[in-house]
Coordinates of C-alpha atoms in Angstrom, one line a residue:
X25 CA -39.4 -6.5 -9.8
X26 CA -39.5 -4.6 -12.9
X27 CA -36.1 -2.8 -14.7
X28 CA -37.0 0.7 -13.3
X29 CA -37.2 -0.2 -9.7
X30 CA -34.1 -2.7 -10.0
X31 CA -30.9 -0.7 -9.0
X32 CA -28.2 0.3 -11.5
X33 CA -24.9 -1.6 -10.6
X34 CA -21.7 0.1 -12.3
X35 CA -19.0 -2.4 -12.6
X36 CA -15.5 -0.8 -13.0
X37 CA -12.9 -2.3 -14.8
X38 CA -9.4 -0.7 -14.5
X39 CA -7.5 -1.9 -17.6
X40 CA -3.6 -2.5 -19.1
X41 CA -2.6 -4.6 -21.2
X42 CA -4.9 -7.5 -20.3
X43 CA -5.8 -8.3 -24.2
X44 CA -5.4 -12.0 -23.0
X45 CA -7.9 -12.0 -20.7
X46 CA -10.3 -9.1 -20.8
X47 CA -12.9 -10.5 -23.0
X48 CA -13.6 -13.3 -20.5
X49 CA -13.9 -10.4 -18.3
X50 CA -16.5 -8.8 -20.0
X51 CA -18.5 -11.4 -20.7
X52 CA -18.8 -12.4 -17.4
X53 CA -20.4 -9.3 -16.3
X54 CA -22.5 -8.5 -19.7
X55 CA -24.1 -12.1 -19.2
X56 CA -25.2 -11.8 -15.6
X57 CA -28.8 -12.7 -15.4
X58 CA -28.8 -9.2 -13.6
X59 CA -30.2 -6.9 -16.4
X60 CA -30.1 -3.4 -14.8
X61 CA -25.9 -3.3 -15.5
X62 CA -23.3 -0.5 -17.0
X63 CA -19.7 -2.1 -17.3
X64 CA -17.2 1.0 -17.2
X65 CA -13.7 0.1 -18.6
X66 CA -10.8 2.3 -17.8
X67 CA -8.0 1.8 -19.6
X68 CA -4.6 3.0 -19.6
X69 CA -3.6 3.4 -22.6
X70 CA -3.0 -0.1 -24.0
X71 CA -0.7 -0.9 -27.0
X72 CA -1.8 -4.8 -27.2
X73 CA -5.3 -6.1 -28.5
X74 CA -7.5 -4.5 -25.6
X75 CA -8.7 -1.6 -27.6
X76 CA -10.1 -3.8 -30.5
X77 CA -12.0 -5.1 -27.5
X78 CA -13.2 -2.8 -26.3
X79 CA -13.9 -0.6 -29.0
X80 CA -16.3 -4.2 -30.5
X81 CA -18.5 -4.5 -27.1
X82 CA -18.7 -0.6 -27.3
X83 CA -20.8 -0.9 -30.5
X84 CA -22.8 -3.9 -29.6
X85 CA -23.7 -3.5 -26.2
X86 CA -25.1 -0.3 -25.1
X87 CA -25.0 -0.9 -21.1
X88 CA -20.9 -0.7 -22.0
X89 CA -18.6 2.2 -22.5
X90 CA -15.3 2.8 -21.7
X91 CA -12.3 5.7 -22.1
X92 CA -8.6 4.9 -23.2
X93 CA -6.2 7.4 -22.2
X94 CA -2.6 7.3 -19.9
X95 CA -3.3 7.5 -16.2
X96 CA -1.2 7.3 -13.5
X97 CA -2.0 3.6 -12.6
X98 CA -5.2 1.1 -11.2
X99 CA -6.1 3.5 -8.3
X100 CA -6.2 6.3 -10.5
X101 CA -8.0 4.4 -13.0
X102 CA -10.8 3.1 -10.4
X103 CA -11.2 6.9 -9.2
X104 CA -12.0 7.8 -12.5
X105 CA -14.6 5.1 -13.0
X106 CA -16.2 5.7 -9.8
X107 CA -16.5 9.3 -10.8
X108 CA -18.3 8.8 -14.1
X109 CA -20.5 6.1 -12.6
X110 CA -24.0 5.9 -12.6
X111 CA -24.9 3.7 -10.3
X112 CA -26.2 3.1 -6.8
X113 CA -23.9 0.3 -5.7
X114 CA -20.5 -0.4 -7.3
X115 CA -18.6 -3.8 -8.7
X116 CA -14.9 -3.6 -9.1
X117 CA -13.6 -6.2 -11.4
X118 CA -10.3 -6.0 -12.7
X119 CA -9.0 -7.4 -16.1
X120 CA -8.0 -10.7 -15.5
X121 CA -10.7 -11.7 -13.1
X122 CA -14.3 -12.8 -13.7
X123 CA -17.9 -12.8 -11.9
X124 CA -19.7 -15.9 -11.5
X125 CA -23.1 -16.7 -12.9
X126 CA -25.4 -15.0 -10.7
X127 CA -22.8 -12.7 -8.4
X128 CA -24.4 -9.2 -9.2
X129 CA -28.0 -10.7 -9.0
X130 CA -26.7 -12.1 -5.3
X131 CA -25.3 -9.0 -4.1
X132 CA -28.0 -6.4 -4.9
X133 CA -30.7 -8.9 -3.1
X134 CA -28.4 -9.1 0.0
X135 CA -27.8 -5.2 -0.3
X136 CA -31.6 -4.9 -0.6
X137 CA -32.2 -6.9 2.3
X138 CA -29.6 -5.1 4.8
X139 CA -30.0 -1.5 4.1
X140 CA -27.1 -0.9 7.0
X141 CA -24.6 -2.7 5.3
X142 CA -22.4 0.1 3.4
X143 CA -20.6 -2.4 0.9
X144 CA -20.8 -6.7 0.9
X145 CA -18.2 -9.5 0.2
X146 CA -19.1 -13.3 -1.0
X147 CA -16.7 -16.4 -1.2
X148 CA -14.2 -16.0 -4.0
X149 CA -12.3 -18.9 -6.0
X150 CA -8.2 -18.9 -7.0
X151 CA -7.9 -19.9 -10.7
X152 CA -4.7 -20.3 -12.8
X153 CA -3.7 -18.6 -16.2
X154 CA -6.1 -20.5 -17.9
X155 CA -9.0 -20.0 -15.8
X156 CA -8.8 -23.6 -13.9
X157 CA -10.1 -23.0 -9.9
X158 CA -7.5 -24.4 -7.5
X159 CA -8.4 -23.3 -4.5
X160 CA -10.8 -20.9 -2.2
X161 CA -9.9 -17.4 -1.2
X162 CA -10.1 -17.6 2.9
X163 CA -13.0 -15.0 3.2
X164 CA -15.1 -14.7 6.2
X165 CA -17.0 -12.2 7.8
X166 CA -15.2 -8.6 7.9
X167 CA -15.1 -6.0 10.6
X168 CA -12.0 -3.5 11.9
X169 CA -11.3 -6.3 14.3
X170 CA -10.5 -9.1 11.5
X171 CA -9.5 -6.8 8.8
X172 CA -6.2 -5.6 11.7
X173 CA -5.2 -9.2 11.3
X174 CA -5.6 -9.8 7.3
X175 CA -7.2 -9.3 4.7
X176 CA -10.4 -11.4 5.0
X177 CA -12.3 -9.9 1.9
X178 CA -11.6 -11.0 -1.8
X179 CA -11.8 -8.0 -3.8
X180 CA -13.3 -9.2 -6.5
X181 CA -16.7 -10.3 -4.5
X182 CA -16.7 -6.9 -3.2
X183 CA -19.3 -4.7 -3.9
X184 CA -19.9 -1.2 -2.3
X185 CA -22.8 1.6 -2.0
X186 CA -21.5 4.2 -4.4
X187 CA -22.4 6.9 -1.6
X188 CA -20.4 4.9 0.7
X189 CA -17.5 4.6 -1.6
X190 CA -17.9 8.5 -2.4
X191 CA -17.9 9.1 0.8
X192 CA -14.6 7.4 1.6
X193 CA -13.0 9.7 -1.7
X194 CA -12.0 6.4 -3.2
X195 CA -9.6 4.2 -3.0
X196 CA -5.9 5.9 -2.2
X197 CA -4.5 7.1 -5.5
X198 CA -0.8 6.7 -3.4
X199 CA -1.2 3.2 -3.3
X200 CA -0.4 0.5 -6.3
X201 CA -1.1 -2.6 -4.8
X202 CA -3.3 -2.6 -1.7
X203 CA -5.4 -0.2 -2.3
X204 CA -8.1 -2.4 -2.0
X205 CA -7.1 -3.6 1.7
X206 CA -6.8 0.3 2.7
X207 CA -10.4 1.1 1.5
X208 CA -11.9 -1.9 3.4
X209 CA -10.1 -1.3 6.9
X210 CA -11.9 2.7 6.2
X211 CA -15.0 1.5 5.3
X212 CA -15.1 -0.3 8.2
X213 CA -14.5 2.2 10.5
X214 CA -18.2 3.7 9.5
X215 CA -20.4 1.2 8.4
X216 CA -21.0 -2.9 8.5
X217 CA -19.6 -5.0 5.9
X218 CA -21.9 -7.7 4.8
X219 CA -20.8 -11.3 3.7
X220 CA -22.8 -13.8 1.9
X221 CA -21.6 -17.6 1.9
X222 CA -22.3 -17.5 -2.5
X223 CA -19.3 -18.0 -4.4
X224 CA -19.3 -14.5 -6.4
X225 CA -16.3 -14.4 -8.7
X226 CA -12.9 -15.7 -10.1
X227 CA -9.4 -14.3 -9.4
X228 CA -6.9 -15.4 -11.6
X229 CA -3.2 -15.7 -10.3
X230 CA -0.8 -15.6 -13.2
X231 CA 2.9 -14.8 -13.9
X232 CA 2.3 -11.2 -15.1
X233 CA -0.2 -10.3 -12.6
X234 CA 1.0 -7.8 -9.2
X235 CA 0.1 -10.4 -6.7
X236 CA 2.5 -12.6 -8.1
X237 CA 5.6 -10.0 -9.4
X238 CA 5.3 -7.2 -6.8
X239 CA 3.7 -8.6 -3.5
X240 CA 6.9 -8.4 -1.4
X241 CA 8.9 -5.5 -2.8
X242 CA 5.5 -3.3 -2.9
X243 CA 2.7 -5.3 -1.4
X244 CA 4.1 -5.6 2.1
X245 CA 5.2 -2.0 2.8
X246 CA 2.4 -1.0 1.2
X247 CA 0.2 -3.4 4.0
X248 CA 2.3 -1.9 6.7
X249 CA 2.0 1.0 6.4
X250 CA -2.0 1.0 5.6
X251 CA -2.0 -0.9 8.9
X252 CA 0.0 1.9 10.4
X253 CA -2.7 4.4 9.1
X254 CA -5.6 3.1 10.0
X255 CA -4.9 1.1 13.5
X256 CA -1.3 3.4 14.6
X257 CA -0.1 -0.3 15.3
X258 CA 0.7 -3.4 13.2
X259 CA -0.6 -7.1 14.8
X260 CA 1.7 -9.8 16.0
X261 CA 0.6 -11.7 13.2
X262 CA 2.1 -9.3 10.6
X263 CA 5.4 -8.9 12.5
X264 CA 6.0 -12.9 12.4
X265 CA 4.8 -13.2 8.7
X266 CA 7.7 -11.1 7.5
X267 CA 10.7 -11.9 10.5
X268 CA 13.4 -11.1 8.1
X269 CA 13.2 -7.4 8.8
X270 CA 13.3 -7.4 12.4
X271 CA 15.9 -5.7 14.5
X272 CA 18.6 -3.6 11.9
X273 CA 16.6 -5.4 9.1
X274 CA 14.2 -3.3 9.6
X275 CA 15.9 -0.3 7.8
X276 CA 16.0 -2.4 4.2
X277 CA 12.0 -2.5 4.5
X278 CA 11.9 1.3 5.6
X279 CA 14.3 1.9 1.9
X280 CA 11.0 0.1 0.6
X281 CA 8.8 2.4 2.0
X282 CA 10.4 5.1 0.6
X283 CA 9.8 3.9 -2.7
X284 CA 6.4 4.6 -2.0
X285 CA 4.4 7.4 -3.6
X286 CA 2.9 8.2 -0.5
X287 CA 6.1 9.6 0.8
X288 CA 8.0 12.9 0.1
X289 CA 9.9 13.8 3.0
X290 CA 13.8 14.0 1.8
X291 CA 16.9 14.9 3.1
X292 CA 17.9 17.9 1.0
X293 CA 21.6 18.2 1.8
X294 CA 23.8 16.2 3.9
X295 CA 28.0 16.6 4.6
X296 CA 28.4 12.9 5.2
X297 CA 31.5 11.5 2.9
X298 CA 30.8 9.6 -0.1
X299 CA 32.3 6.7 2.5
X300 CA 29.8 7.0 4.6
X301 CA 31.8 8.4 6.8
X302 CA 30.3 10.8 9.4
X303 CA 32.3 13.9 10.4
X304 CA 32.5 15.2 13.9
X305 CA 30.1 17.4 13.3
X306 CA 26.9 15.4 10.8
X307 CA 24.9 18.0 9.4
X308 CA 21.5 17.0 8.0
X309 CA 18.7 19.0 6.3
X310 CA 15.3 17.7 5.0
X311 CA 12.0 19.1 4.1
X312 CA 8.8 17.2 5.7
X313 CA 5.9 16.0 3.6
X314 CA 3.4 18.9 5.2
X315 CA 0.4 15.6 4.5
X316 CA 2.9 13.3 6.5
X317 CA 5.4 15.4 8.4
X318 CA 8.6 13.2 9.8
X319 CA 8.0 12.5 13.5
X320 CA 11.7 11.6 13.8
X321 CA 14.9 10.8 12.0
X322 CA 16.4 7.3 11.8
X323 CA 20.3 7.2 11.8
X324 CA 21.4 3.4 11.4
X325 CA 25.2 3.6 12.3
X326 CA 27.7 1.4 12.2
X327 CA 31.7 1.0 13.9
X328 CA 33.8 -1.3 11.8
X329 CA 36.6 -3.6 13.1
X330 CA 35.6 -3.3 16.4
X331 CA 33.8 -6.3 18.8
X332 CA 29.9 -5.8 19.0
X333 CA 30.4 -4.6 22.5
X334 CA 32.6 -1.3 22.5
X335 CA 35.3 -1.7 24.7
X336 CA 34.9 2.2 25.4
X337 CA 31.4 3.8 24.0
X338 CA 31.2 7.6 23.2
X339 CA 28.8 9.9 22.9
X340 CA 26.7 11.3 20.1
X341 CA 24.6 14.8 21.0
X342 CA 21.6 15.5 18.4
X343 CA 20.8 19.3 17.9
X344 CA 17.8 20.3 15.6
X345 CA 17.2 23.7 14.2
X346 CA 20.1 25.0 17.1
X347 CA 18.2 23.2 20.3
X348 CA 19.8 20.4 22.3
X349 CA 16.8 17.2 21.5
X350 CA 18.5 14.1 22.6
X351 CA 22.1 12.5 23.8
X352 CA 22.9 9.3 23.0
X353 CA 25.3 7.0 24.1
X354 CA 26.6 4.3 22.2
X355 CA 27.8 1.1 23.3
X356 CA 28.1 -1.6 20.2
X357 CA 29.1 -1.6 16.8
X358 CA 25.6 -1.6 15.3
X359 CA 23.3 0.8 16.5
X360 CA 20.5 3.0 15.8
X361 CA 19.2 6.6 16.9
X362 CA 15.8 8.4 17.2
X363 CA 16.3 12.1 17.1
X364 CA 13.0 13.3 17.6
X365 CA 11.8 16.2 15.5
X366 CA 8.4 18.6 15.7
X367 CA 5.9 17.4 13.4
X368 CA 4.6 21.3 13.3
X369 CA 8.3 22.5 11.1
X370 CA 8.4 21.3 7.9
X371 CA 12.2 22.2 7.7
X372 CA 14.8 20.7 9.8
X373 CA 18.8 21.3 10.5
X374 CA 20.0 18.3 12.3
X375 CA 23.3 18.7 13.5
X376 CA 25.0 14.9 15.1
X377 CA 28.1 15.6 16.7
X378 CA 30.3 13.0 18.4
X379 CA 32.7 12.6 21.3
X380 CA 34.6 9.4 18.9
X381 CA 37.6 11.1 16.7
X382 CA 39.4 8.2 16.5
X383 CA 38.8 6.1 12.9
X384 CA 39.8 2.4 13.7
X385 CA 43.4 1.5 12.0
X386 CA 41.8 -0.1 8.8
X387 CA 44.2 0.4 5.5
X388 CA 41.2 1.3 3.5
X389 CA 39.9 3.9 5.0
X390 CA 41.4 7.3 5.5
X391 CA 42.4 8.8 8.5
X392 CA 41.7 12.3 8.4
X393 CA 38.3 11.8 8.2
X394 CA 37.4 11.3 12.0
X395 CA 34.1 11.0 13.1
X396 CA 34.5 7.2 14.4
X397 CA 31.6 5.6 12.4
X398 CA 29.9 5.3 9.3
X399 CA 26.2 6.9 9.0
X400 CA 24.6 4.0 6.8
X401 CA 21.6 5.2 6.4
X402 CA 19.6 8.6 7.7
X403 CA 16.1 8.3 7.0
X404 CA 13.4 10.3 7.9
X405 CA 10.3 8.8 8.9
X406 CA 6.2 9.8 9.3
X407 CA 4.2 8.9 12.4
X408 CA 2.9 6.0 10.2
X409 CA 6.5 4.8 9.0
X410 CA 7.9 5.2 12.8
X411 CA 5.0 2.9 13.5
X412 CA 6.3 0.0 11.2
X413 CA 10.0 0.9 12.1
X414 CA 9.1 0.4 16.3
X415 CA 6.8 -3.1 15.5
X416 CA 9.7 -4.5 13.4
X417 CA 12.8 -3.0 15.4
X418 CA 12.9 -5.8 18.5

């Protein structure tokens, strides 16, 4: 087959700060035995050796270009490079991993050979700092059935139809770390993924990489609730992997959540004491993210020096915006309401108000500020976040 009739493959390379390992990088896409290849780097803004780099392959190699600038992080970076690609299918290689001789030559046959698939997968090898394999990711064939219980694919063997990945709008700018996972489960959704039994690349596992620094305090929620999105549940399997933030845990993993750029619903004022205290009356307001409006709000209380089991419970009535939603009463020392609010306001008044107006004697706290419990935490939470916070809650 002749270069005209071969298709262009744009490899995308989102880049910070990987001076250490980006050449190998390079090179292992510039000396495919593919020839019909541009290698788009995106970089950051990098203060280390990357741009010297970069800015030598620039002037040697003509199928390679790249742009250095501050973005707002690796999705934002791919988005860009997927915009300014040429191609008709696309690689997506970050800076510390490598292809394997023959990987892009591999995929464009089996993408040739099954025009339905929208984007393919191979096998991919685990290597250390300094590039030694030590074990096999555990690919296999994907579909929305296996990709609900993990993350069969191993992004770096990926390689996607650029209409296909146009068509999805990219990968989710609000995500940081499994952005890749979230663009598989939509692709999915509309088209077969292909998977070739060819080892196709190389991802490195080192001390400075995400996967290693950030895969519980970002990578989890960030699996959740893509889980949440996509399926409106999260498997058994999920649940079990993580048990440490089931029942009242499960409000520490909701604070990560939070953290997440793909929330903005906030409580804008609240007259709880600096104590935690709640007054008789708790008065709440929040604005709702109008992309993810709050389906309800999450009030963890708590009733210190008292037994678990309230020897008398009391009642706590929830008003929103003036209407009567939802009594509760409350029978143990730890407990947790669901006042439901109307995805269709973006504003809410929430107004708790309890039947309790005796404190328990404790010398520390102070007595004129009845209410008889603490308001831990009040958290607002999207259908996709109330989804997490049910799976994890029992």
């Amino acid at each position: 087959m002749s270069l005209p009739q071969l298709p262009l493959v744009s490899v995308i390379t989102p880049s910070y700060n990987q001076g250490k390992f980006i050449r190998e990088t390079i090179d292992s896409i510039l000396k495919q035995d593919y020839p019909n290849i541009e290698h788009i780097v995106v970089d950051g803004g990098s203060t280390d050796q990357t741009l010297s780099i970069l800015q030598e392959y620039a002037q040697k190699d003509p199928r390679f270009r790249f742009i250095s600038e501050p973005d707002n992080g690796q999705s934002h970076a791919i988005n860009k490079g997927l915009a300014l690609a040429k191609g008709q299918i696309i690689g997506w290689l970050n800076s510390d991993d490598t292809y394997l001789p023959g990987a892009i030559r591999n995929a464009v046959h089996a993408l040739q050979q099954q025009p339905a698939w929208g984007m393919l997968h191979g096998r991919g090898q685990v290597v250390d700092e300094s590039g030694t394999a030590y074990s096999a990711y555990p690919s296999e064939k994907a579909d929305a059935k296996s990709l609900y219980q993990s993350c069969v694919i191993c992004q770096p063997t990926a390689f996607i139809r650029t209409h296909v990945f146009r068509q999805m709008g990219g990968v989710d700018e609000r995500l940081q770390f499994c952005m890749d996972y979230d663009l598989w489960m939509r692709i999915a959704k509309a088209y077969p993924i292909g998977f070739i039994p060819e080892f196709l690349a190389s991802a490195r596992i080192h001390g400075a990489c995400k996967s290693a620094t950030q895969w519980h305090s970002v990578g989890v929620p960030e699996v959740l609730k893509s889980l949440a999105k996509n399926y409106s549940s999260i498997p058994p399997g999920w649940v079990s992997y993580v048990p440490q933030y089931r029942g009242m845990g499960v409000v520490d993993l909701l604070r990560q959540l939070k953290t997440l750029r793909s929330n903005s619903s906030r409580i804008t004022s609240m007259n709880r004491y600096r104590d935690l205290w709640a007054p008789p009356i708790l008065r709440i307001t929040m604005e709702s993210d109008p992309a993810a409006p709050a389906q309800f709000l999450l009030l963890k209380g708590k009733i210190p020096g008292v037994p678990m089991q309230l020897p008398k419970p009391f009642t706590l009535t929830a008003l929103v915006n003036g209407m009567l939603v939802k009594s509760f009463t409350v029978t143990k020392a730890l407990f947790a309401l669901e006042i439901p609010l109307d995805p269709r306001s973006l504003t809410h008044r929430i107004d708790i108000s309890s039947t309790s107006t005796s404190v328990p004697a404790m010398p520390q706290i102070d007595n004129m500020r009845v209410g008889g419990y603490l308001a831990e935490d009040v958290l607002p939470l999207s259908h996709e976040e109330a989804i997490v916070y049910r799976a994890f809650r029992n």
